[in-house]
CSV table of C-alpha atoms in Angstrom, one decimal:
chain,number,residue,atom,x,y,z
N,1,UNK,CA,-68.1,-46.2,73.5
N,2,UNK,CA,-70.8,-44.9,71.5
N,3,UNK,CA,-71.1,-45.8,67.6
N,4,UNK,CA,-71.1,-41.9,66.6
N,5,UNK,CA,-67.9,-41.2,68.6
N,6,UNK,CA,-66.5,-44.0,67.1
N,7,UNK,CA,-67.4,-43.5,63.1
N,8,UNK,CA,-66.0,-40.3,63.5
N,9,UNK,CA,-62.8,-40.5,65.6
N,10,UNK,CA,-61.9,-42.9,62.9
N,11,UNK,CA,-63.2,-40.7,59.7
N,12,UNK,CA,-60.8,-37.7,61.4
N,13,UNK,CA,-57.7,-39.9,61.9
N,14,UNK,CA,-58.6,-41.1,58.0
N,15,UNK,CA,-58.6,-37.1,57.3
N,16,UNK,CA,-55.2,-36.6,59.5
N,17,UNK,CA,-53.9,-39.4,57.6
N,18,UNK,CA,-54.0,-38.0,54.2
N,19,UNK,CA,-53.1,-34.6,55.6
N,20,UNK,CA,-49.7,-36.2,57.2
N,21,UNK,CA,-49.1,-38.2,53.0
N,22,UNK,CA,-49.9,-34.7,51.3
N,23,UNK,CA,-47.0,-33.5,53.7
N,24,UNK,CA,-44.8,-36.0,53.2
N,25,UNK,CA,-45.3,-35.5,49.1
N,26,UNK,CA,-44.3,-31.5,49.3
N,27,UNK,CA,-42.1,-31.7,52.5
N,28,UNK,CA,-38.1,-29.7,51.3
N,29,UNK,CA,-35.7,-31.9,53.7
N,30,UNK,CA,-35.1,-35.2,53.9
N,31,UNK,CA,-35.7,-35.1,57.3
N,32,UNK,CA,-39.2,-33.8,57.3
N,33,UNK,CA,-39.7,-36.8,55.5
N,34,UNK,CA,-38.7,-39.0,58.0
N,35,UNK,CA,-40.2,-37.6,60.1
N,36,UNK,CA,-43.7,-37.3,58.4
N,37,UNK,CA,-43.5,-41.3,58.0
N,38,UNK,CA,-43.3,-41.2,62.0
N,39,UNK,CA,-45.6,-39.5,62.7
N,40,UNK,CA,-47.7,-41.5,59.8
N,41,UNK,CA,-47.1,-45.1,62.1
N,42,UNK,CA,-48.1,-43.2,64.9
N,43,UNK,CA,-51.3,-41.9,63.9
N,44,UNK,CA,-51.4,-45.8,62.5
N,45,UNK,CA,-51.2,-46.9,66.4
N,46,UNK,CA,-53.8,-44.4,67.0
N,47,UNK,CA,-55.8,-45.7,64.2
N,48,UNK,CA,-55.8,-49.7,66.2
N,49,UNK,CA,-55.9,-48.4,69.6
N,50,UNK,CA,-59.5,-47.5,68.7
N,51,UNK,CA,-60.3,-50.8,66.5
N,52,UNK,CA,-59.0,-52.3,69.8
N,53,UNK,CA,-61.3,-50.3,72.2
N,54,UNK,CA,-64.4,-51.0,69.9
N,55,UNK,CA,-63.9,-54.5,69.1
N,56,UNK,CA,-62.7,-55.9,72.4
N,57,UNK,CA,-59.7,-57.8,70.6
N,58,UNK,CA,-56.3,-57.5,72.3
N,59,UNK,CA,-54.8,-59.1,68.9
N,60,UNK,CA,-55.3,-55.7,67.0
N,61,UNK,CA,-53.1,-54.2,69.8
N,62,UNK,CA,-50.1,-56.9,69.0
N,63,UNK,CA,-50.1,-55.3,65.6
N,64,UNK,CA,-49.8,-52.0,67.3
N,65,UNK,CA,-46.8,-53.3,69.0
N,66,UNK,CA,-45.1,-54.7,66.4
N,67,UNK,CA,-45.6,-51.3,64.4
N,68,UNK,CA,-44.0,-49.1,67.0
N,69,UNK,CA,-41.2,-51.4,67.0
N,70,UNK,CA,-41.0,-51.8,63.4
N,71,UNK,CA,-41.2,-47.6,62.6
N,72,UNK,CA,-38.6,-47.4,65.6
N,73,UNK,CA,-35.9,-48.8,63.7
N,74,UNK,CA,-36.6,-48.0,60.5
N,75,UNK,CA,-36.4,-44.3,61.5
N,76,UNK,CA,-32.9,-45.1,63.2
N,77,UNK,CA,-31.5,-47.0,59.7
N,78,UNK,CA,-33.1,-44.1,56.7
N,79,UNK,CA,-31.6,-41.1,60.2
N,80,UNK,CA,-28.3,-43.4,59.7
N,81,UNK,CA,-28.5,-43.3,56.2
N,82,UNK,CA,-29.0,-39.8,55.6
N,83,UNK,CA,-26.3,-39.2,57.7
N,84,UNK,CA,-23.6,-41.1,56.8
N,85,UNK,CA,-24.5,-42.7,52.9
N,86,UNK,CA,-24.8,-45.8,54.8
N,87,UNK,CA,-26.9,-47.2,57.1
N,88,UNK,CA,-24.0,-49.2,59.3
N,89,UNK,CA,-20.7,-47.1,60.0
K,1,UNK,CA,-69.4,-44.1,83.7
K,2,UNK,CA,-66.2,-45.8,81.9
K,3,UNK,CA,-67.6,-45.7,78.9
K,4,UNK,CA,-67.9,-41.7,79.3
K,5,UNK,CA,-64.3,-41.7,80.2
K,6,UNK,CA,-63.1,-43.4,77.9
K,7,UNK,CA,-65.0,-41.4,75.2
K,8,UNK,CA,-63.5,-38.4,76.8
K,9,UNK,CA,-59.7,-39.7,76.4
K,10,UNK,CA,-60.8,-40.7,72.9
K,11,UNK,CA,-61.6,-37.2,72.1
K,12,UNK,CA,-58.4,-35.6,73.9
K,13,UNK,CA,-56.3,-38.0,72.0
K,14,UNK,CA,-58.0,-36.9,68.7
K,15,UNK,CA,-57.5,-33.0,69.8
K,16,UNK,CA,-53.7,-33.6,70.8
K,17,UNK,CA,-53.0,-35.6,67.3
K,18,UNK,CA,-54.8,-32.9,65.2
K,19,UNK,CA,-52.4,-30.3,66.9
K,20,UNK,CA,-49.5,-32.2,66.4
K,21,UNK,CA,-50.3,-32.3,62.7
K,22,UNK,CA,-51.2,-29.1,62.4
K,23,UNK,CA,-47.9,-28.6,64.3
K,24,UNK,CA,-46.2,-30.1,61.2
K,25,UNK,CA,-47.8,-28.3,58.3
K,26,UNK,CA,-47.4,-25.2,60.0
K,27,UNK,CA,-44.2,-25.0,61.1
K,28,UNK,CA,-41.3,-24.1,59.4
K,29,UNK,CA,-38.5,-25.9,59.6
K,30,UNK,CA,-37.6,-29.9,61.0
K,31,UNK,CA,-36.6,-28.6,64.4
K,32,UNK,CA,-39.6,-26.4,65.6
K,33,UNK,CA,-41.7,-29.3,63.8
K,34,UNK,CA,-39.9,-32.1,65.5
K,35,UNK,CA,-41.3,-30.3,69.2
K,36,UNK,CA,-45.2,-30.9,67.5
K,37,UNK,CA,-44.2,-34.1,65.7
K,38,UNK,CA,-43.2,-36.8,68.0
K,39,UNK,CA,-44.1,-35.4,71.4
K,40,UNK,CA,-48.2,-34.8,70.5
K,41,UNK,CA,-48.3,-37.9,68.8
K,42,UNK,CA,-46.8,-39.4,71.3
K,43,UNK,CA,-49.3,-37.8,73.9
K,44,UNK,CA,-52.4,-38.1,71.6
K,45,UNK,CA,-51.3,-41.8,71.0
K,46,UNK,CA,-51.2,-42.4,74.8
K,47,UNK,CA,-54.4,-40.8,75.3
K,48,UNK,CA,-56.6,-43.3,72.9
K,49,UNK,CA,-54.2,-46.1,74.5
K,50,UNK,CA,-55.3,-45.3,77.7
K,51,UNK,CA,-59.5,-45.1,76.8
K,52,UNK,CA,-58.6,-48.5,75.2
K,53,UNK,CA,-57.7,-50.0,78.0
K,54,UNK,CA,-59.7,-48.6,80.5
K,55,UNK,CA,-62.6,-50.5,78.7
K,56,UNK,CA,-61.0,-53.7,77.7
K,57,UNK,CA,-59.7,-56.6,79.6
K,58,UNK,CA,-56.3,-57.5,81.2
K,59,UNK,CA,-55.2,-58.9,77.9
K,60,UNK,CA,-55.5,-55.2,76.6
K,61,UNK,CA,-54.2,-53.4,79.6
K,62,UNK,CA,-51.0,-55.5,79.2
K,63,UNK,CA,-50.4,-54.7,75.7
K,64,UNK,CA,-51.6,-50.6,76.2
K,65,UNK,CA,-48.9,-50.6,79.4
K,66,UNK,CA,-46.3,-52.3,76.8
K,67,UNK,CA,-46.5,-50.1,74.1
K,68,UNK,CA,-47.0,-46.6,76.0
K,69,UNK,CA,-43.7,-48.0,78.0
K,70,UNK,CA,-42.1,-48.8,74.8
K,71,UNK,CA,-43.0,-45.2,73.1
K,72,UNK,CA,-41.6,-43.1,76.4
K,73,UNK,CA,-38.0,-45.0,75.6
K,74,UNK,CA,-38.3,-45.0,71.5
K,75,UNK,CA,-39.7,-41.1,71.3
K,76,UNK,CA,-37.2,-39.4,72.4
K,77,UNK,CA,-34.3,-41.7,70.4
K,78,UNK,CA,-36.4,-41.2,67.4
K,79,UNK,CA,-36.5,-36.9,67.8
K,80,UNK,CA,-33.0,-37.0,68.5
K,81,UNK,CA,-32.0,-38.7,65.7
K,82,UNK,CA,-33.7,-37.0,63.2
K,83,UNK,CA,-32.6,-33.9,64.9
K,84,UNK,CA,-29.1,-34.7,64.7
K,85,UNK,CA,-29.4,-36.1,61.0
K,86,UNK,CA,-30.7,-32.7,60.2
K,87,UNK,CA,-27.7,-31.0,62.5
K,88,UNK,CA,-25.0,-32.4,60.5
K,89,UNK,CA,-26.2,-32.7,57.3
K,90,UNK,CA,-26.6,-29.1,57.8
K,91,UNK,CA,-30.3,-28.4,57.5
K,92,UNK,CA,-30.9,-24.9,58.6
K,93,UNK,CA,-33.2,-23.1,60.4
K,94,UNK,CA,-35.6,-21.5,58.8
K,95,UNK,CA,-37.5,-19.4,61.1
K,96,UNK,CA,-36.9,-16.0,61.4
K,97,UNK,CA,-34.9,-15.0,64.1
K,98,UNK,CA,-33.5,-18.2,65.0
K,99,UNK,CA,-30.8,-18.6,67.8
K,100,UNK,CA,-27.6,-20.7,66.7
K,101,UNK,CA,-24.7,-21.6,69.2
K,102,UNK,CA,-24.0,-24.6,67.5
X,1,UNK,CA,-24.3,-60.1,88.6
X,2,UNK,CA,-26.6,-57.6,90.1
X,3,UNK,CA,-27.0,-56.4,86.4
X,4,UNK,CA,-27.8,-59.8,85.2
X,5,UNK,CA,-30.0,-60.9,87.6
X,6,UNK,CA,-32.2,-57.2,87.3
X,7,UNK,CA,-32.3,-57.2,83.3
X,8,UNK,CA,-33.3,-60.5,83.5
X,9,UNK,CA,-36.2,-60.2,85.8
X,10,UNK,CA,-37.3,-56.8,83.6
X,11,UNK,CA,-37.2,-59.1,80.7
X,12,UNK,CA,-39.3,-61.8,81.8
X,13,UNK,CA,-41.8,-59.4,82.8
X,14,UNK,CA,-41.5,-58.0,79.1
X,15,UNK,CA,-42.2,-61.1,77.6
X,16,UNK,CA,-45.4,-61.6,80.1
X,17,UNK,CA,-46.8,-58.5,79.1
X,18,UNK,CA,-46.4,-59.6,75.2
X,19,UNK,CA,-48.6,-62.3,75.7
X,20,UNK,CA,-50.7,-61.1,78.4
X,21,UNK,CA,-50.7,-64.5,80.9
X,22,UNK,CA,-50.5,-65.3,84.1
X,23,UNK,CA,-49.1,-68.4,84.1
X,24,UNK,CA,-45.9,-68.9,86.5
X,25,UNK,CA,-44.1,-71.1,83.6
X,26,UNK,CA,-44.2,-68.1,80.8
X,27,UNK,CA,-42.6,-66.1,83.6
X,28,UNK,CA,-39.9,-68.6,83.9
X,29,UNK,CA,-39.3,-69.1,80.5
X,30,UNK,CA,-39.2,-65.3,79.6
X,31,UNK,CA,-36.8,-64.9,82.7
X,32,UNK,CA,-34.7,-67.7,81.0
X,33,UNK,CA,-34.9,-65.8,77.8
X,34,UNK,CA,-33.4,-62.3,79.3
X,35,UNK,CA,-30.7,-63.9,80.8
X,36,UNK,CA,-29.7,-65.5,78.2
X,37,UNK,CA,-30.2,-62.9,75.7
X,38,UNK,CA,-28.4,-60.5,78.4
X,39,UNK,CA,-25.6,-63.2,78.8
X,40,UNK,CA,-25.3,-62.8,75.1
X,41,UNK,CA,-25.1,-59.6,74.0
X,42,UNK,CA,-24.9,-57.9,77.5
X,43,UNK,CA,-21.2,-56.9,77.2
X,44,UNK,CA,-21.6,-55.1,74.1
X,45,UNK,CA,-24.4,-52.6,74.8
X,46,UNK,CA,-22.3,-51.8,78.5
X,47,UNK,CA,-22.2,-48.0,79.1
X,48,UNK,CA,-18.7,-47.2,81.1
X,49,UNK,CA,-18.9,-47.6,84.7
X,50,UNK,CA,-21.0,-45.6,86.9
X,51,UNK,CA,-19.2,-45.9,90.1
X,52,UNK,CA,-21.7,-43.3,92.2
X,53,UNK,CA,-21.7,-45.5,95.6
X,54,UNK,CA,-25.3,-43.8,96.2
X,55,UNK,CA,-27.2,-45.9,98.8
X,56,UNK,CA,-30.4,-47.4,97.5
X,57,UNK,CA,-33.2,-46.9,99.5
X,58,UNK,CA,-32.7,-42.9,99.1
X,59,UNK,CA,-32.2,-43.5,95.7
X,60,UNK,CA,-35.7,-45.0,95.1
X,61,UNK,CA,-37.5,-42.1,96.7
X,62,UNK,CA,-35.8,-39.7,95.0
X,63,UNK,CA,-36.7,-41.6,91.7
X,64,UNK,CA,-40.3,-41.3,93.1
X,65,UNK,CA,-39.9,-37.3,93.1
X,66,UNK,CA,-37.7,-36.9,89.7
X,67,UNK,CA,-40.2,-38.9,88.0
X,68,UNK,CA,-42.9,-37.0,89.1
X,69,UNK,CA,-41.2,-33.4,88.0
X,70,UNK,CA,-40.3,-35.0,84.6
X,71,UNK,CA,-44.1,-36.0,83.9
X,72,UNK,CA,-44.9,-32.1,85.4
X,73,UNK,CA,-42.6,-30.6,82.6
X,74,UNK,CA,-43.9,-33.1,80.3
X,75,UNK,CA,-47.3,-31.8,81.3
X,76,UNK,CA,-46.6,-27.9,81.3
X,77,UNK,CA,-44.4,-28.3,77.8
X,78,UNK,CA,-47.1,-29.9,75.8
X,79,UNK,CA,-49.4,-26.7,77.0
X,80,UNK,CA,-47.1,-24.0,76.1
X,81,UNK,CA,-46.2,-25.9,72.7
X,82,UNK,CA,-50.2,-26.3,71.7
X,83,UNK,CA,-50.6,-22.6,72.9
X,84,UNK,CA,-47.6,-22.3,70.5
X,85,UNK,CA,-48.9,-24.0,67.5
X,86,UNK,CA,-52.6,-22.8,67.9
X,87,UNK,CA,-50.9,-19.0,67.3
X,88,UNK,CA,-51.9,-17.9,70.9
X,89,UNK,CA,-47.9,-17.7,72.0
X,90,UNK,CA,-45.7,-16.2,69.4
X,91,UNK,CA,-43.2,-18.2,67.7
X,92,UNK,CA,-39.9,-15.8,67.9
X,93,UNK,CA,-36.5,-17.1,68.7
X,94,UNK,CA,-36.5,-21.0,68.9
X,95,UNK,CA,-32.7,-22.1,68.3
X,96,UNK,CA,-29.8,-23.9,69.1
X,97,UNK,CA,-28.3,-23.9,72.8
X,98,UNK,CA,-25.5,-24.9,74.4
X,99,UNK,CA,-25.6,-26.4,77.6
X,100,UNK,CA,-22.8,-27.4,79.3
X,101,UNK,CA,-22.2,-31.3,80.4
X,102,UNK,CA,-20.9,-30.2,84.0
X,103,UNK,CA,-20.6,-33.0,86.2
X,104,UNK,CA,-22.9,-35.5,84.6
X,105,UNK,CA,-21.5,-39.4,84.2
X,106,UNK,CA,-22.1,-40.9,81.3
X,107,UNK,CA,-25.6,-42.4,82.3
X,108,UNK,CA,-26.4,-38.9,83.8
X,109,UNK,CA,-26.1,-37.1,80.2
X,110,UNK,CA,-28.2,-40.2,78.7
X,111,UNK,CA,-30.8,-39.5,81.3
X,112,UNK,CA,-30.8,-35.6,80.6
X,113,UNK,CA,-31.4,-36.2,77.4
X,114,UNK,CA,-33.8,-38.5,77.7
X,115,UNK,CA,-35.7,-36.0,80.5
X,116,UNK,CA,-35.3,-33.2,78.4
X,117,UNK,CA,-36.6,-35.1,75.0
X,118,UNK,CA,-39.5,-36.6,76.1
X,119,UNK,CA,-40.7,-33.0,77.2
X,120,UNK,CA,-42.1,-30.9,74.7
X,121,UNK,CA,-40.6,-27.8,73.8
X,122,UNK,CA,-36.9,-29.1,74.3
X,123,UNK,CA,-34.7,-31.7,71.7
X,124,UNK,CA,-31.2,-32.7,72.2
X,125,UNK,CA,-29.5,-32.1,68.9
X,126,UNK,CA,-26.0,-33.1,69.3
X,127,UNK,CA,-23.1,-33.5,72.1
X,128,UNK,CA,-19.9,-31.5,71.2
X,129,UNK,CA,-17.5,-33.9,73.4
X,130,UNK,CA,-14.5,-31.4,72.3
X,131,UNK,CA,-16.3,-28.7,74.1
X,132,UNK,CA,-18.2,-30.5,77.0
X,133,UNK,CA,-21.3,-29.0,75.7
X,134,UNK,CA,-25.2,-30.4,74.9
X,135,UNK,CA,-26.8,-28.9,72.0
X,136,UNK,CA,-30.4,-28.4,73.2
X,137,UNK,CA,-32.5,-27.0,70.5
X,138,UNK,CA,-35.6,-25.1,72.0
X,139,UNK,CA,-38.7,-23.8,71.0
X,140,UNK,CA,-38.4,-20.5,72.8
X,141,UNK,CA,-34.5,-19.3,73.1
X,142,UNK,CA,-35.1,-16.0,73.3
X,143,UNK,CA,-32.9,-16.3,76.7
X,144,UNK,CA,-30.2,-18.7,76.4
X,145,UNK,CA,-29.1,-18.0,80.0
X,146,UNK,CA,-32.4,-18.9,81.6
X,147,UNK,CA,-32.8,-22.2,79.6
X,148,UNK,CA,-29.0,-23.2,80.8
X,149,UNK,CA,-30.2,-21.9,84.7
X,150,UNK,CA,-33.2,-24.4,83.9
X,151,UNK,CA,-31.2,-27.3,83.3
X,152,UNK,CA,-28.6,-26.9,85.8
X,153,UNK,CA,-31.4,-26.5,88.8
X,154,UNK,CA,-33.1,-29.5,87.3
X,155,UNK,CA,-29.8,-31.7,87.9
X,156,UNK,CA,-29.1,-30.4,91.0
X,157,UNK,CA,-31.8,-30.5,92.6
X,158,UNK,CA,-33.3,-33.8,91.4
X,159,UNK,CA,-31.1,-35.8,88.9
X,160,UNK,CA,-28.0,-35.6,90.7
X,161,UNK,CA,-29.6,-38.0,93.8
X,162,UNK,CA,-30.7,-40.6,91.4
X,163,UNK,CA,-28.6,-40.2,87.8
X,164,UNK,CA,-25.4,-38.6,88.9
């Protein structure tokens, strides 16, 4: 992949980034805010898939991995939480 | 040729992503942006998975399979959730018009 | 036994994936891990029993075909939601539905929901067990009927062969 695609697919997921964090700040629910910080680890994953592509290392991938895991549960435990005031009935 | 591809699936990612967050900031309330949120970032994170590993080796193929496998099962769970969080804690919706059998 | 044996196997090939080798010996040890991880905690996360008697070679074709409608609706949902979000389809009447559960097992409402989730345009909300209905929530319910109609045609035609 070329070097300009590159530069700037990252600069725009940097710029999609901030957009998603100035949402979460003025979101109204609860929920919009978990689901703004979903949507920030998956732009994340986005954000490695392409370090992976350009650098040819699958290790930046296992960090993908263990992010989509990671945001996974946590969205199931603060869901949980906002639910029922606790985060194991 | 690949490399064109791939550069191609880069691109549709990035345009799939940037609806999905425009998705989000426009919408108005969690359910309507819950349809943009997960499922185009879902999509838009598949797309750059698969330009990844259409250039990379197997090591890369076997971790882009893993994780696009592992996103089509944790998606979903993760809208639902949310959605029902919302539901019961009685979020409303906000857009004009709206349809409620609940 | 059959379960054991299956989740294993998927498990191993898990664990292959994770560290991206080909040696035979990871594959053993990750198949050693499922099983023992499913021996484990396997009776805990047991849905109630399915009990369908459907023979299995039909069964895998017609998971062929049903996968290949899901990723369709997948495909035509994410259109008509970007058409949505770029302004070129009004937004009107998204809402709550009810759809009813009808004759869907346990496992069958888990896929449905899972089917109509992953697609664009549809989430599963809630389940009202009192009333034996799915709260679908829909980005364009400006016809309640049609987006039951939808859902009912889906599982006969296709899910009921492979998810009863």
């Amino acid at each position: 992949m070329s070097a300009v695609v590159f530069y700037s697919a990252t600069i725009w997921l940097a710029v999609l980034l901030g957009v998603v964090v100035i949402f979460l700040g003025r979101a109204g629910t609860t929920a919009q805010r978990i689901l703004a910080i979903d949507l920030l680890t998956l732009i994340l994953i986005g954000l490695l898939a392409l370090a992976a592509q350009r650098d040819q290392r699958p290790y930046t991938l296992d960090t993908a991995l263990a992010l989509a895991l990671l945001s996974f549960v946590a969205t199931l435990a603060a869901c949980r939480y906002y639910e029922n005031r606790r985060p194991f009935s | 040729m690949t490399a064109i591809v791939a550069g191609l699936l880069t691109i549709l990612g990035l345009v799939i992503l940037t609806i999905g967050v425009y998705g989000v900031v426009r919408l108005p309330d969690v359910y309507t942006q819950l349809h943009a949120a997960s499922k185009a970032g879902f999509l838009g994170v598949a797309a750059l998975l698969a330009a990844a590993a259409l250039q990379g080796g197997g090591a890369i193929v076997a971790r882009a399979v893993l994780i696009v496998a592992l996103l089509t099962v944790t998606t979903p769970v993760a809208a639902h959730v949310v959605a029902r969080a919302a539901h019961r804690r009685g979020e409303s919706l906000r857009t004009p018009g709206a349809v409620d059998e609940s | 036994m059959m379960r054991l044996v299956t989740g294993a196997a998927g498990l191993g090939i898990v664990y292959v994936l994770t560290l991206a080798s080909t040696d035979p010996v990871d594959l053993a040890v990750g198949v050693l891990l499922g099983a023992l991880l499913i021996g484990l905690l396997g009776r805990r996360m047991r849905l109630t029993p399915v009990g369908h008697g459907l023979p299995v070679l039909p069964r895998i074709l017609w998971f062929v075909v049903f996968g290949a409608v899901v990723l369709a609706d997948i495909v035509h949902g994410a259109w008509d939601v970007a058409l949505r979000v770029m302004h070129l389809r009004p937004i009107e009447r998204p809402g709550v539905v009810r759809v009813p559960i009808g004759e869907r097992s346990e496992r069958g409402i888990a896929v449905s929901a899972l089917a109509t989730t992953l697609s664009p345009g549809s989430v599963l909300v809630d389940i009202d067990r009192a009333a034996g209905d799915l709260l679908l929530h829909v980005i364009d319910a400006s016809d309640p009927d049609a987006v039951r109609d939808r859902l009912q045609r889906f599982y006969d035609r296709y899910q009921r062969r492979v998810f009863p």
